[in-house]
């Protein structure tokens, strides 16, 4: 019976961890299998650089991100650094076939290798799957004036800085509850060195971005000087590591009770592949109209899962746009009325209340969808290898 060697494992992942164990242990061909959580990327890169293999099939389950240590740039890179490390690993072992279990959707856009068989097993959206099944949805709303849009930004990521700058530049921030931990973690010296948008963001403007460029510059200045923005608590978990379900109940529900729309600034955005996390799941339990700021095709993927994405209310045409600037701008520009007219948005929300309820049922059943897809792809690999 094949065993899975655990290098690092997140404390809240049971579904994908147990699933990999189940599939690998019953695989008839001798197989080496490894499970790696990339929260501390040096473990992952050391594995890719130094690990040797003896069996004909190697299964590697990579939980979480593939660019934690190095920054991906859409204008200059075709794949994430972690993908380069995996490809190098495989090329250094020409006698093995590799199965890559991944948290990413569409990873084949970054890895196209004849000996790497990609099997997505769901991102962090599937963590704590049993705990989320008894979350009470936020179906009672109490608006505070014109504020009705939620935009949560915990860690410092480029697309979150761009989104906040754009919202501030358009004066849409007055309709939003915004949080951002990123600036709070910077030293005074570091903050002084990124006083201008271009000091902070390595994205590249095209000629057709001239008007948005000035909007971003002005919005960035407003954003970094807004003392009311720094609301996010660095220690959201307390003694319970990565307990996002408890964080939803303890810290986030009050925001959702006052919100009708959420700009979901996901963890991944500009990479060709994307990973969905609890941030997206929370928008469904929070019962808000979702604007998903993630990778190209993320909204389509959520529709494939069965979610009602409120296409008659939210304009999701941004979902197919590849240029990160254009996709982010479109997510806001196509939905300005929804973001700025709280009265009309509340009327639409009341009309859709039953649809938010229906989405909770979908959220509670996404786990079987991911498990079945993973098993099907694994079975296809086994048939082709035998």
PDB file of C-alpha atoms in Angstrom, residues 6 153 165 181 204 226 269 327:
ATOM      1  CA  UNK A   6       3.548  14.882   4.753  1.00  0.00           C
ATOM      2  CA  UNK A 153      -8.337  43.450   2.177  1.00  0.00           C
ATOM      3  CA  UNK A 165      -6.741  53.173  -5.246  1.00  0.00           C
ATOM      4  CA  UNK A 181      -3.951  45.385   6.849  1.00  0.00           C
ATOM      5  CA  UNK A 204       2.338  48.332 -16.768  1.00  0.00           C
ATOM      6  CA  UNK A 226      -7.085  57.721   5.164  1.00  0.00           C
ATOM      7  CA  UNK A 269      -5.684  37.734  -9.380  1.00  0.00           C
ATOM      8  CA  UNK A 327     -10.298  43.285 -15.714  1.00  0.00           C
TER       9      UNK A 327
END
